[in-house]
Each structure stands twice: as C-alpha cells, then as structure tokens.
mmCIF file of C-alpha atoms and ligand atoms in Angstrom:
data_model
loop_
_atom_site.group_PDB
_atom_site.id
_atom_site.type_symbol
_atom_site.label_atom_id
_atom_site.label_comp_id
_atom_site.label_asym_id
_atom_site.label_seq_id
_atom_site.Cartn_x
_atom_site.Cartn_y
_atom_site.Cartn_z
ATOM 1 C CA UNK A 133 0.000 0.000 0.000
ATOM 2 C CA UNK A 134 0.952 3.637 -0.373
ATOM 3 C CA UNK A 135 0.756 5.128 3.118
ATOM 4 C CA UNK A 136 0.764 8.841 3.973
ATOM 5 C CA UNK A 137 2.413 9.405 7.362
ATOM 6 C CA UNK A 138 2.033 12.696 9.242
ATOM 7 C CA UNK A 139 4.683 13.192 11.927
ATOM 8 C CA UNK A 140 6.988 11.014 9.832
ATOM 9 C CA UNK A 141 10.042 12.881 11.141
ATOM 10 C CA UNK A 142 9.042 12.428 14.788
ATOM 11 C CA UNK A 143 10.001 9.943 17.470
ATOM 12 C CA UNK A 144 7.376 7.296 16.712
ATOM 13 C CA UNK A 145 6.908 8.382 13.095
ATOM 14 C CA UNK A 146 10.513 7.831 12.047
ATOM 15 C CA UNK A 147 10.444 4.266 13.411
ATOM 16 C CA UNK A 148 7.072 3.729 11.717
ATOM 17 C CA UNK A 149 8.415 4.849 8.345
ATOM 18 C CA UNK A 150 11.258 2.324 8.610
ATOM 19 C CA UNK A 151 8.861 -0.424 9.689
ATOM 20 C CA UNK A 152 6.380 0.258 6.860
ATOM 21 C CA UNK A 153 9.119 0.390 4.219
ATOM 22 C CA UNK A 154 10.634 -2.865 5.493
ATOM 23 C CA UNK A 155 7.212 -4.508 5.126
ATOM 24 C CA UNK A 156 7.083 -3.473 1.456
ATOM 25 C CA UNK A 157 4.792 -0.439 1.683
ATOM 26 C CA UNK A 158 5.437 2.839 -0.112
ATOM 27 C CA UNK A 159 5.565 5.755 2.304
ATOM 28 C CA UNK A 160 4.961 9.474 1.817
ATOM 29 C CA UNK A 161 5.928 11.559 4.845
ATOM 30 C CA UNK A 162 4.646 15.044 5.657
ATOM 31 C CA UNK A 163 7.502 17.493 6.303
ATOM 32 C CA UNK A 164 7.177 21.123 7.363
ATOM 33 C CA UNK A 165 10.896 21.942 7.249
ATOM 34 C CA UNK A 166 13.997 21.170 5.225
ATOM 35 C CA UNK A 167 15.458 19.217 8.153
ATOM 36 C CA UNK A 168 12.355 17.021 8.442
ATOM 37 C CA UNK A 169 12.248 16.527 4.670
ATOM 38 C CA UNK A 170 15.900 15.412 4.682
ATOM 39 C CA UNK A 171 15.288 12.967 7.544
ATOM 40 C CA UNK A 172 12.273 11.417 5.806
ATOM 41 C CA UNK A 173 14.024 11.174 2.434
ATOM 42 C CA UNK A 174 17.130 9.612 3.967
ATOM 43 C CA UNK A 175 14.920 6.909 5.492
ATOM 44 C CA UNK A 176 13.838 6.047 1.951
ATOM 45 C CA UNK A 177 10.357 7.606 1.900
ATOM 46 C CA UNK A 178 8.866 10.209 -0.425
ATOM 47 C CA UNK A 179 8.266 13.675 1.012
ATOM 48 C CA UNK A 180 5.155 15.848 0.886
ATOM 49 C CA UNK A 181 6.035 19.370 2.013
ATOM 50 C CA UNK A 182 3.455 21.030 4.244
ATOM 51 C CA UNK A 183 2.233 21.904 7.706
ATOM 52 C CA UNK A 184 -0.580 20.291 9.680
ATOM 53 C CA UNK A 185 -2.544 23.541 9.233
ATOM 54 C CA UNK A 186 -2.362 23.190 5.424
ATOM 55 C CA UNK A 187 -5.599 21.256 5.060
ATOM 56 C CA UNK A 188 -5.402 21.234 1.240
ATOM 57 C CA UNK A 189 -2.028 19.475 1.473
ATOM 58 C CA UNK A 190 -3.392 16.923 3.955
ATOM 59 C CA UNK A 191 -6.384 16.259 1.695
ATOM 60 C CA UNK A 192 -4.143 15.779 -1.343
ATOM 61 C CA UNK A 193 -1.759 13.522 0.606
ATOM 62 C CA UNK A 194 -4.587 11.328 1.853
ATOM 63 C CA UNK A 195 -6.368 11.174 -1.535
ATOM 64 C CA UNK A 196 -3.168 10.108 -3.295
ATOM 65 C CA UNK A 197 -2.622 7.266 -0.797
ATOM 66 C CA UNK A 198 -4.265 4.003 0.212
ATOM 67 C CA UNK A 199 -4.158 4.878 3.888
ATOM 68 C CA UNK A 200 -2.906 7.346 6.490
ATOM 69 C CA UNK A 201 -0.979 7.053 9.739
ATOM 70 C CA UNK A 202 -1.634 10.304 11.600
ATOM 71 C CA UNK A 203 1.158 10.847 14.136
ATOM 72 C CA UNK A 204 1.808 14.563 13.634
ATOM 73 C CA UNK A 205 1.033 16.641 16.709
ATOM 74 C CA UNK A 206 2.292 19.905 18.140
ATOM 75 C CA UNK A 207 3.572 19.168 21.663
ATOM 76 C CA UNK A 208 4.016 22.788 22.737
ATOM 77 C CA UNK A 209 2.426 22.617 26.200
ATOM 78 C CA UNK A 210 1.938 26.406 26.234
ATOM 79 C CA UNK A 211 -0.374 26.070 23.196
ATOM 80 C CA UNK A 212 -2.423 23.018 24.159
ATOM 81 C CA UNK A 213 -5.818 24.302 23.004
ATOM 82 C CA UNK A 214 -4.419 25.417 19.629
ATOM 83 C CA UNK A 215 -2.688 22.043 19.143
ATOM 84 C CA UNK A 216 -5.947 20.209 19.831
ATOM 85 C CA UNK A 217 -7.838 22.431 17.346
ATOM 86 C CA UNK A 218 -5.167 21.850 14.689
ATOM 87 C CA UNK A 219 -5.332 18.113 15.294
ATOM 88 C CA UNK A 220 -9.122 18.041 15.032
ATOM 89 C CA UNK A 221 -9.127 19.912 11.713
ATOM 90 C CA UNK A 222 -6.376 17.645 10.369
ATOM 91 C CA UNK A 223 -8.237 14.491 11.383
ATOM 92 C CA UNK A 224 -11.531 15.727 9.921
ATOM 93 C CA UNK A 225 -9.815 16.574 6.630
ATOM 94 C CA UNK A 226 -7.907 13.299 6.348
ATOM 95 C CA UNK A 227 -10.939 11.281 7.445
ATOM 96 C CA UNK A 228 -13.185 12.926 4.842
ATOM 97 C CA UNK A 229 -10.610 12.212 2.127
ATOM 98 C CA UNK A 230 -10.621 8.506 3.032
ATOM 99 C CA UNK A 231 -14.413 8.094 3.199
ATOM 100 C CA UNK A 232 -15.718 5.116 1.181
ATOM 101 C CA UNK A 233 -12.215 3.932 0.314
ATOM 102 C CA UNK A 234 -11.900 1.247 3.009
ATOM 103 C CA UNK A 235 -8.348 2.505 3.559
ATOM 104 C CA UNK A 236 -6.723 2.463 7.002
ATOM 105 C CA UNK A 237 -6.605 5.601 9.138
ATOM 106 C CA UNK A 238 -4.424 5.127 12.209
ATOM 107 C CA UNK A 239 -5.333 7.742 14.827
ATOM 108 C CA UNK A 240 -2.691 8.487 17.482
ATOM 109 C CA UNK A 241 -4.027 8.797 20.990
ATOM 110 C CA UNK A 242 -2.824 8.079 24.520
ATOM 111 C CA UNK A 243 -3.699 6.026 27.581
ATOM 112 C CA UNK A 244 -2.676 8.562 30.231
ATOM 113 C CA UNK A 245 -5.546 9.558 32.518
ATOM 114 C CA UNK A 246 -8.180 7.915 30.304
ATOM 115 C CA UNK A 247 -9.619 5.678 33.058
ATOM 116 C CA UNK A 248 -8.905 7.284 36.452
ATOM 117 C CA UNK A 249 -8.714 4.664 39.216
ATOM 118 C CA UNK A 250 -8.894 1.637 36.905
ATOM 119 C CA UNK A 251 -6.827 -0.383 34.448
ATOM 120 C CA UNK A 252 -7.737 1.023 31.023
ATOM 121 C CA UNK A 253 -8.777 -1.627 28.515
ATOM 122 C CA UNK A 254 -9.285 -1.327 24.778
ATOM 123 C CA UNK A 255 -13.067 -1.595 25.370
ATOM 124 C CA UNK A 256 -13.189 1.496 27.588
ATOM 125 C CA UNK A 257 -14.471 4.687 26.023
ATOM 126 C CA UNK A 258 -12.895 7.644 27.850
ATOM 127 C CA UNK A 259 -14.968 10.669 28.754
ATOM 128 C CA UNK A 260 -14.774 13.014 25.751
ATOM 129 C CA UNK A 261 -14.919 15.942 28.164
ATOM 130 C CA UNK A 262 -11.491 15.048 29.628
ATOM 131 C CA UNK A 263 -9.620 16.607 26.681
ATOM 132 C CA UNK A 264 -10.662 17.924 23.244
ATOM 133 C CA UNK A 265 -8.232 15.465 21.662
ATOM 134 C CA UNK A 266 -10.306 12.538 22.942
ATOM 135 C CA UNK A 267 -13.461 13.851 21.272
ATOM 136 C CA UNK A 268 -11.610 14.368 17.960
ATOM 137 C CA UNK A 269 -10.164 10.860 18.084
ATOM 138 C CA UNK A 270 -13.568 9.327 18.895
ATOM 139 C CA UNK A 271 -15.134 11.199 15.961
ATOM 140 C CA UNK A 272 -12.418 9.927 13.622
ATOM 141 C CA UNK A 273 -12.877 6.370 14.910
ATOM 142 C CA UNK A 274 -16.602 6.630 14.113
ATOM 143 C CA UNK A 275 -15.640 7.030 10.429
ATOM 144 C CA UNK A 276 -15.650 3.226 10.446
ATOM 145 C CA UNK A 277 -19.335 3.686 9.587
ATOM 146 C CA UNK A 278 -18.413 5.756 6.534
ATOM 147 C CA UNK A 279 -16.094 3.355 4.783
ATOM 148 C CA UNK A 280 -12.854 4.236 6.550
ATOM 149 C CA UNK A 281 -10.799 1.468 8.235
ATOM 150 C CA UNK A 282 -10.263 3.704 11.243
ATOM 151 C CA UNK A 283 -8.085 2.422 14.089
ATOM 152 C CA UNK A 284 -7.366 4.210 17.354
ATOM 153 C CA UNK A 285 -3.804 3.628 18.561
ATOM 154 C CA UNK A 286 -3.513 4.563 22.235
ATOM 155 C CA UNK A 287 0.167 4.886 23.129
ATOM 156 C CA UNK A 288 1.577 4.385 26.592
ATOM 157 C CA UNK A 289 2.714 7.759 27.984
ATOM 158 C CA UNK A 290 6.277 6.467 27.816
ATOM 159 C CA UNK A 291 7.379 5.379 24.347
ATOM 160 C CA UNK A 292 11.010 4.740 25.191
ATOM 161 C CA UNK A 293 14.317 3.965 23.497
ATOM 162 C CA UNK A 294 17.653 5.570 22.637
ATOM 163 C CA UNK A 295 17.053 9.202 21.617
ATOM 164 C CA UNK A 296 13.767 9.577 23.554
ATOM 165 C CA UNK A 297 12.867 13.220 24.278
ATOM 166 C CA UNK A 298 9.533 12.483 26.013
ATOM 167 C CA UNK A 299 8.435 12.359 29.654
ATOM 168 C CA UNK A 300 11.249 10.110 30.898
ATOM 169 C CA UNK A 301 13.923 12.275 29.271
ATOM 170 C CA UNK A 302 12.339 15.303 30.965
ATOM 171 C CA UNK A 303 12.392 13.473 34.332
ATOM 172 C CA UNK A 304 16.105 12.789 33.805
ATOM 173 C CA UNK A 305 16.738 16.477 33.048
ATOM 174 C CA UNK A 306 14.819 17.552 36.191
ATOM 175 C CA UNK A 307 16.774 15.061 38.348
ATOM 176 C CA UNK A 308 20.049 16.330 36.899
ATOM 177 C CA UNK A 309 19.089 19.946 37.570
ATOM 178 C CA UNK A 310 17.751 19.348 41.110
ATOM 179 C CA UNK A 311 20.445 16.875 42.155
ATOM 180 C CA UNK A 312 17.785 14.393 43.342
ATOM 181 C CA UNK A 313 15.531 11.944 41.502
ATOM 182 C CA UNK A 314 11.981 12.405 42.743
ATOM 183 C CA UNK A 315 8.744 10.430 42.808
ATOM 184 C CA UNK A 316 5.445 11.753 44.132
ATOM 185 C CA UNK A 317 4.237 10.642 47.616
ATOM 186 C CA UNK A 318 4.941 6.877 47.923
ATOM 187 C CA UNK A 319 5.601 6.487 44.164
ATOM 188 C CA UNK A 320 3.277 3.502 43.836
ATOM 189 C CA UNK A 321 1.375 5.142 40.959
ATOM 190 C CA UNK A 322 1.908 3.306 37.677
ATOM 191 C CA UNK A 323 2.872 4.407 34.163
ATOM 192 C CA UNK A 324 2.509 2.097 31.183
ATOM 193 C CA UNK A 325 5.438 1.906 28.780
ATOM 194 C CA UNK A 326 6.311 0.578 25.342
ATOM 195 C CA UNK A 327 9.529 0.468 23.357
ATOM 196 C CA UNK A 328 9.467 2.670 20.251
ATOM 197 C CA UNK A 329 10.202 -0.256 17.917
ATOM 198 C CA UNK A 330 7.414 -2.394 19.392
ATOM 199 C CA UNK A 331 5.017 0.544 18.952
ATOM 200 C CA UNK A 332 6.069 0.990 15.316
ATOM 201 C CA UNK A 333 5.593 -2.732 14.690
ATOM 202 C CA UNK A 334 2.058 -2.583 16.073
ATOM 203 C CA UNK A 335 1.264 0.390 13.825
ATOM 204 C CA UNK A 336 2.387 -1.640 10.825
ATOM 205 C CA UNK A 337 0.227 -4.603 11.874
ATOM 206 C CA UNK A 338 -2.712 -2.210 12.234
ATOM 207 C CA UNK A 339 -2.118 -0.739 8.770
ATOM 208 C CA UNK A 340 -2.049 -4.235 7.313
ATOM 209 C CA UNK A 341 -5.061 -5.727 8.995
ATOM 210 C CA UNK A 342 -6.788 -4.129 11.999
ATOM 211 C CA UNK A 343 -10.563 -4.139 11.475
ATOM 212 C CA UNK A 344 -12.452 -0.855 11.088
ATOM 213 C CA UNK A 345 -13.291 0.719 14.434
ATOM 214 C CA UNK A 346 -10.541 -1.114 16.384
ATOM 215 C CA UNK A 347 -9.012 0.369 19.493
ATOM 216 C CA UNK A 348 -5.471 -0.865 20.125
ATOM 217 C CA UNK A 349 -3.076 -0.285 23.010
ATOM 218 C CA UNK A 350 0.571 0.279 22.147
ATOM 219 C CA UNK A 351 1.454 -0.770 25.677
ATOM 220 C CA UNK A 352 4.059 -3.389 26.505
ATOM 221 C CA UNK A 353 4.129 -2.908 30.287
ATOM 222 C CA UNK A 354 0.789 -2.341 32.011
ATOM 223 C CA UNK A 355 2.221 -0.088 34.692
ATOM 224 C CA UNK A 356 5.754 0.619 35.886
ATOM 225 C CA UNK A 357 5.695 2.134 39.409
ATOM 226 C CA UNK A 358 6.879 5.749 39.383
ATOM 227 C CA UNK A 359 9.199 4.961 42.272
ATOM 228 C CA UNK A 360 10.995 2.299 40.163
ATOM 229 C CA UNK A 361 11.452 4.858 37.371
ATOM 230 C CA UNK A 362 12.856 7.394 39.854
ATOM 231 C CA UNK A 363 15.192 4.769 41.340
ATOM 232 C CA UNK A 364 16.572 3.821 37.911
ATOM 233 C CA UNK A 365 17.120 7.512 37.132
ATOM 234 C CA UNK A 366 18.790 8.058 40.519
ATOM 235 C CA UNK A 367 21.106 5.109 39.854
ATOM 236 C CA UNK A 368 21.895 6.309 36.339
ATOM 237 C CA UNK A 369 22.766 9.838 37.454
ATOM 238 C CA UNK A 370 24.279 8.861 40.807
ATOM 239 C CA UNK A 371 21.878 11.143 42.749
ATOM 240 C CA UNK A 372 19.665 10.408 45.800
ATOM 241 C CA UNK A 373 16.084 9.239 45.268
ATOM 242 C CA UNK A 374 13.481 11.220 47.221
ATOM 243 C CA UNK A 375 9.739 11.386 47.757
ATOM 244 C CA UNK A 376 8.162 14.701 46.754
ATOM 245 C CA UNK A 377 4.831 15.476 48.502
ATOM 246 C CA UNK A 378 1.956 15.877 46.022
ATOM 247 C CA UNK A 379 1.449 19.504 47.089
ATOM 248 C CA UNK A 380 5.042 20.283 45.981
ATOM 249 C CA UNK A 381 4.854 18.325 42.688
ATOM 250 C CA UNK A 382 4.303 21.408 40.480
ATOM 251 C CA UNK A 383 7.179 23.259 42.133
ATOM 252 C CA UNK A 384 9.574 20.300 41.758
ATOM 253 C CA UNK A 385 8.522 18.829 38.395
ATOM 254 C CA UNK A 386 7.073 21.923 36.662
ATOM 255 C CA UNK A 387 4.441 21.064 34.004
ATOM 256 C CA UNK A 388 5.271 17.364 34.373
ATOM 257 C CA UNK A 389 4.010 17.509 37.971
ATOM 258 C CA UNK A 390 0.407 17.282 36.775
ATOM 259 C CA UNK A 391 1.157 14.008 34.946
ATOM 260 C CA UNK A 392 3.823 12.185 36.949
ATOM 261 C CA UNK A 393 1.571 11.519 39.943
ATOM 262 C CA UNK A 394 -1.127 9.863 37.831
ATOM 263 C CA UNK A 395 -1.890 6.196 38.447
ATOM 264 C CA UNK A 396 -2.807 5.219 34.918
ATOM 265 C CA UNK A 397 -2.247 1.521 34.155
ATOM 266 C CA UNK A 398 -3.404 0.182 30.780
ATOM 267 C CA UNK A 399 -3.913 -3.378 29.600
ATOM 268 C CA UNK A 400 -2.745 -4.802 26.265
ATOM 269 C CA UNK A 401 -4.487 -8.181 26.376
ATOM 270 C CA UNK A 402 -7.063 -7.516 23.658
ATOM 271 C CA UNK A 403 -4.446 -5.889 21.401
ATOM 272 C CA UNK A 404 -2.110 -8.869 21.694
ATOM 273 C CA UNK A 405 -4.926 -11.342 21.099
ATOM 274 C CA UNK A 406 -6.495 -9.522 18.150
ATOM 275 C CA UNK A 407 -3.282 -8.480 16.365
ATOM 276 C CA UNK A 408 -0.928 -11.331 17.303
ATOM 277 C CA UNK A 409 1.399 -8.609 18.625
ATOM 278 C CA UNK A 410 4.075 -9.579 21.128
ATOM 279 C CA UNK A 411 6.457 -6.839 22.286
ATOM 280 C CA UNK A 412 10.024 -8.120 21.914
ATOM 281 C CA UNK A 413 12.137 -5.151 22.982
ATOM 282 C CA UNK A 414 13.349 -4.418 26.495
ATOM 283 C CA UNK A 415 11.181 -2.820 29.148
ATOM 284 C CA UNK A 416 11.539 0.711 30.489
ATOM 285 C CA UNK A 417 13.726 -0.049 33.515
ATOM 286 C CA UNK A 418 16.111 -2.215 31.452
ATOM 287 C CA UNK A 419 16.239 0.580 28.870
ATOM 288 C CA UNK A 420 17.107 3.108 31.607
ATOM 289 C CA UNK A 421 19.838 0.794 32.872
ATOM 290 C CA UNK A 422 21.452 0.812 29.410
ATOM 291 C CA UNK A 423 22.647 4.337 30.198
ATOM 292 C CA UNK A 424 21.696 6.243 27.030
ATOM 293 C CA UNK A 425 19.188 8.429 28.933
ATOM 294 C CA UNK A 426 22.061 9.794 31.022
ATOM 295 C CA UNK A 427 24.403 10.862 28.246
ATOM 296 C CA UNK A 428 23.909 14.450 27.150
ATOM 297 C CA UNK A 429 23.257 13.546 23.516
ATOM 298 C CA UNK A 430 20.705 10.890 24.650
ATOM 299 C CA UNK A 431 21.956 8.372 22.071
HETATM 300 N N1 LIG B 56 6.080 9.637 22.482
HETATM 301 C C1 LIG B 56 5.186 9.306 23.395
HETATM 302 O O1 LIG B 56 5.582 8.866 24.483
HETATM 303 C C2 LIG B 56 3.691 9.407 23.116
HETATM 304 C C3 LIG B 56 2.808 8.988 24.108
HETATM 305 C C4 LIG B 56 1.432 9.072 23.881
HETATM 306 C C5 LIG B 56 0.961 9.573 22.667
HETATM 307 N N2 LIG B 56 1.855 9.994 21.722
HETATM 308 C C6 LIG B 56 1.318 10.545 20.457
HETATM 309 O O2 LIG B 56 1.889 9.851 19.365
HETATM 310 C C7 LIG B 56 2.069 10.735 18.260
HETATM 311 C C8 LIG B 56 3.529 10.751 17.841
HETATM 312 O O3 LIG B 56 4.302 11.184 18.958
HETATM 313 P P1 LIG B 56 5.882 11.424 18.877
HETATM 314 O O4 LIG B 56 6.427 11.160 20.226
HETATM 315 O O5 LIG B 56 6.443 10.708 17.705
HETATM 316 O O6 LIG B 56 5.922 13.008 18.638
HETATM 317 P P2 LIG B 56 7.150 13.928 18.193
HETATM 318 O O7 LIG B 56 8.446 13.215 18.255
HETATM 319 O O8 LIG B 56 6.990 15.218 18.966
HETATM 320 O O9 LIG B 56 6.852 14.211 16.666
HETATM 321 C C9 LIG B 56 5.810 15.056 16.285
HETATM 322 C C10 LIG B 56 5.762 15.055 14.785
HETATM 323 O O10 LIG B 56 4.720 15.954 14.382
HETATM 324 C C11 LIG B 56 5.276 16.888 13.452
HETATM 325 N N3 LIG B 56 4.590 18.169 13.595
HETATM 326 C C12 LIG B 56 4.380 18.873 14.718
HETATM 327 N N4 LIG B 56 3.726 20.026 14.434
HETATM 328 C C13 LIG B 56 3.575 20.018 13.085
HETATM 329 C C14 LIG B 56 3.000 20.934 12.185
HETATM 330 N N5 LIG B 56 2.437 22.087 12.609
HETATM 331 N N6 LIG B 56 2.995 20.634 10.873
HETATM 332 C C15 LIG B 56 3.563 19.473 10.419
HETATM 333 N N7 LIG B 56 4.120 18.558 11.230
HETATM 334 C C16 LIG B 56 4.123 18.857 12.543
HETATM 335 C C17 LIG B 56 6.753 17.004 13.832
HETATM 336 O O11 LIG B 56 7.477 17.532 12.740
HETATM 337 P P3 LIG B 56 8.942 18.203 12.918
HETATM 338 O O12 LIG B 56 9.917 17.047 12.846
HETATM 339 O O13 LIG B 56 9.068 19.108 11.770
HETATM 340 O O14 LIG B 56 8.972 18.894 14.247
HETATM 341 C C18 LIG B 56 7.069 15.544 14.115
HETATM 342 O O15 LIG B 56 7.258 14.840 12.918
HETATM 343 C C19 LIG B 56 1.571 12.097 18.736
HETATM 344 O O16 LIG B 56 0.231 12.239 18.373
HETATM 345 C C20 LIG B 56 1.711 11.987 20.233
HETATM 346 O O17 LIG B 56 0.865 12.893 20.938
HETATM 347 C C21 LIG B 56 3.202 9.919 21.921
#
C-alpha cells in the first residue's frame, strides 16, 4: 500500500516509516521543514512538504494514498488548546478524504488519565470531556461507519528507546538539575510503557489488517511504578532518590508535575490477542539501565 504518514520525522513516526518500508509499503511523509524533509528522504520515503494547518495538502496527501498514519502533533504545552484544534481539523480533513475507500486511518491517541482509578482496557471509552483530543479521536474512529478502516492507537505515555525526548527524558533532566531523583508521595502510581520499535511494529500490523473501528493499546508494560522509574534515574545519574509530597509536585517537576503523579495503568491483552502482537524489545527499567538516557546527547 501507499501510506501517507504525518509526523513522519518524529520519534514514533521515524520508526514507523522504517517499519512500513521494510514490510514493502510505499511511504509518503509530511515534512514542514527542510530538516524534516531530509530525515524522511534519507529513510527512503517520499516527502510531501506542508504543515498540519495546510488542510489542502493533507487532503491531497490522503487522496493520493491508500491509507494514512496520523502521528503529527504539536507538543508545545503552552499552546495546548491550539494544538488540539489543529489536530481536530487535520483528522476531519484526512478522514473525509478517506471516506468510502476502506483505507486504514491510524489515529494516534494516549492512555494517560483515560480511566482514572482503573486499568484502562481497549473496550473502555474515555470521557470526551477530559480533553478535546479525545473527542476528535472518537469522531475519527466513528468514520468506520463511513467506509474508513479507522483504528485508534492509544500509546503508553512512555514510548522509550535511545534518543527519547519524552516524559522520561524530561524526568532525567529535572533530576540532573535538582540533584535528586523524585517520585510523588509513595511512588506507587503506575505508568505504562512501550519500546518505540514495538510501537512501530504494532502500527504496521494495524495498517495491514486491523478491522475498522478497532481500538489498540501500544502498551508493553501495564504499569511501571513511578518509584521504580525514579530509582533507575537516581542510579543512572548517581543522585539520591526522594519522595516529593503531592502539594510540591508542580514546584519540583514543573508542568510534568500534573502528569507524573497519575496512576494510569493500561492493559494490552485484547491488542495482543487480536493483532498477534508480542512486544520483543526491552522494558523501560532495562532501557534506563542501558545508560543512554544519562548521556547528554541521549543516544
Ligand atoms: N512519544 C510518546 O511517548 C507518546 C505517548 C502518547 C501519545 N503519543 C502521540 O503519538 C504521536 C507521535 O508522537 P511522537 O512522540 O512521535 O511526537 P514527536 O516526536 O513530537 O513528533 C511530532 C511530529 O509531528 C510533526 N509536527 C508537529 N507540528 C507540526 C505541524 N504544525 N505541521 C507538520 N508537522 C508537525 C513534527 O514535525 P517536525 O519534525 O518538523 O517537528 C514531528 O514529525 C503524537 O500524536 C503523540 O501525541 C506519543
């Protein structure tokens, strides 16, 4: 198939491009800059120049392809409402372009906070009021009724590996700056995790064969205790590991404080059963023990 990938230059997207090409698909990656275009081309994919706000470009990219993997997202936490609006418009445009084609539309989403107080399963439908992104993803998933093979891919909040710049890399930077590696209260709250290459493999399986309307969890570990993450970071940096009271979380962790205390486990049982997906790469703590998170270049 010819697959249009938004976010093709990103953390998950770049691994997805490699995975799709290796499986024999043609890939066209959206690039908003020369640097992104170079990265996508050097991976062996074709490049479509444009920004996520260029809806005409997104429409053309989707129409010229057999399916779309939508991973592009603006992660500027000072512009969260704008990012959600941009994502909704992009999804609506791509979804409309795929109507009645039966082509796959992989919709990136997340597990974090989607089922407060419970283990999130693929069958759970999160409250659309929690975040505008959830409502946009649910609307795109409903395109299954309009001839789109829509698939929601909920990623663990930690998609890890060498070169990661996500939550765990930020925790490492905070621990380095503060001279202590913190967890919130008793640190028993759990974060799911998945290795980047396992996530990319699941995306490829979904492109190839997930049924319309599927919800899949790119989750290899149901929940790694926050305290274990803090301990591995403390060991890696050679700094003490400390409990931070919840009321001081924002002061210590900054914007990450509102996420790091969440107990947000997520199951992968239905995903593994339905897709025959078995994560094969190392878990988060083993990945932290490899040491790459503690080198300044992160590689
Ligand atoms: N990584 C995780 O742990 C995680 C967890 C849960 C959910 N997710 C979701 O999974 C998806 C992929 O995440 P990721 O970690 O791969 O993100 P990432 O590394 O931040 O990559 C984001 C991608 O989106 C592109 N992009 C951002 N704004 C754009 C714009 N205005 N126009 C065109 N392209 C734009 C970026 O292009 P440039 O290269 O040009 O910047 C990049 O290719 C996202 O939807 C994310 O929210 C990720």
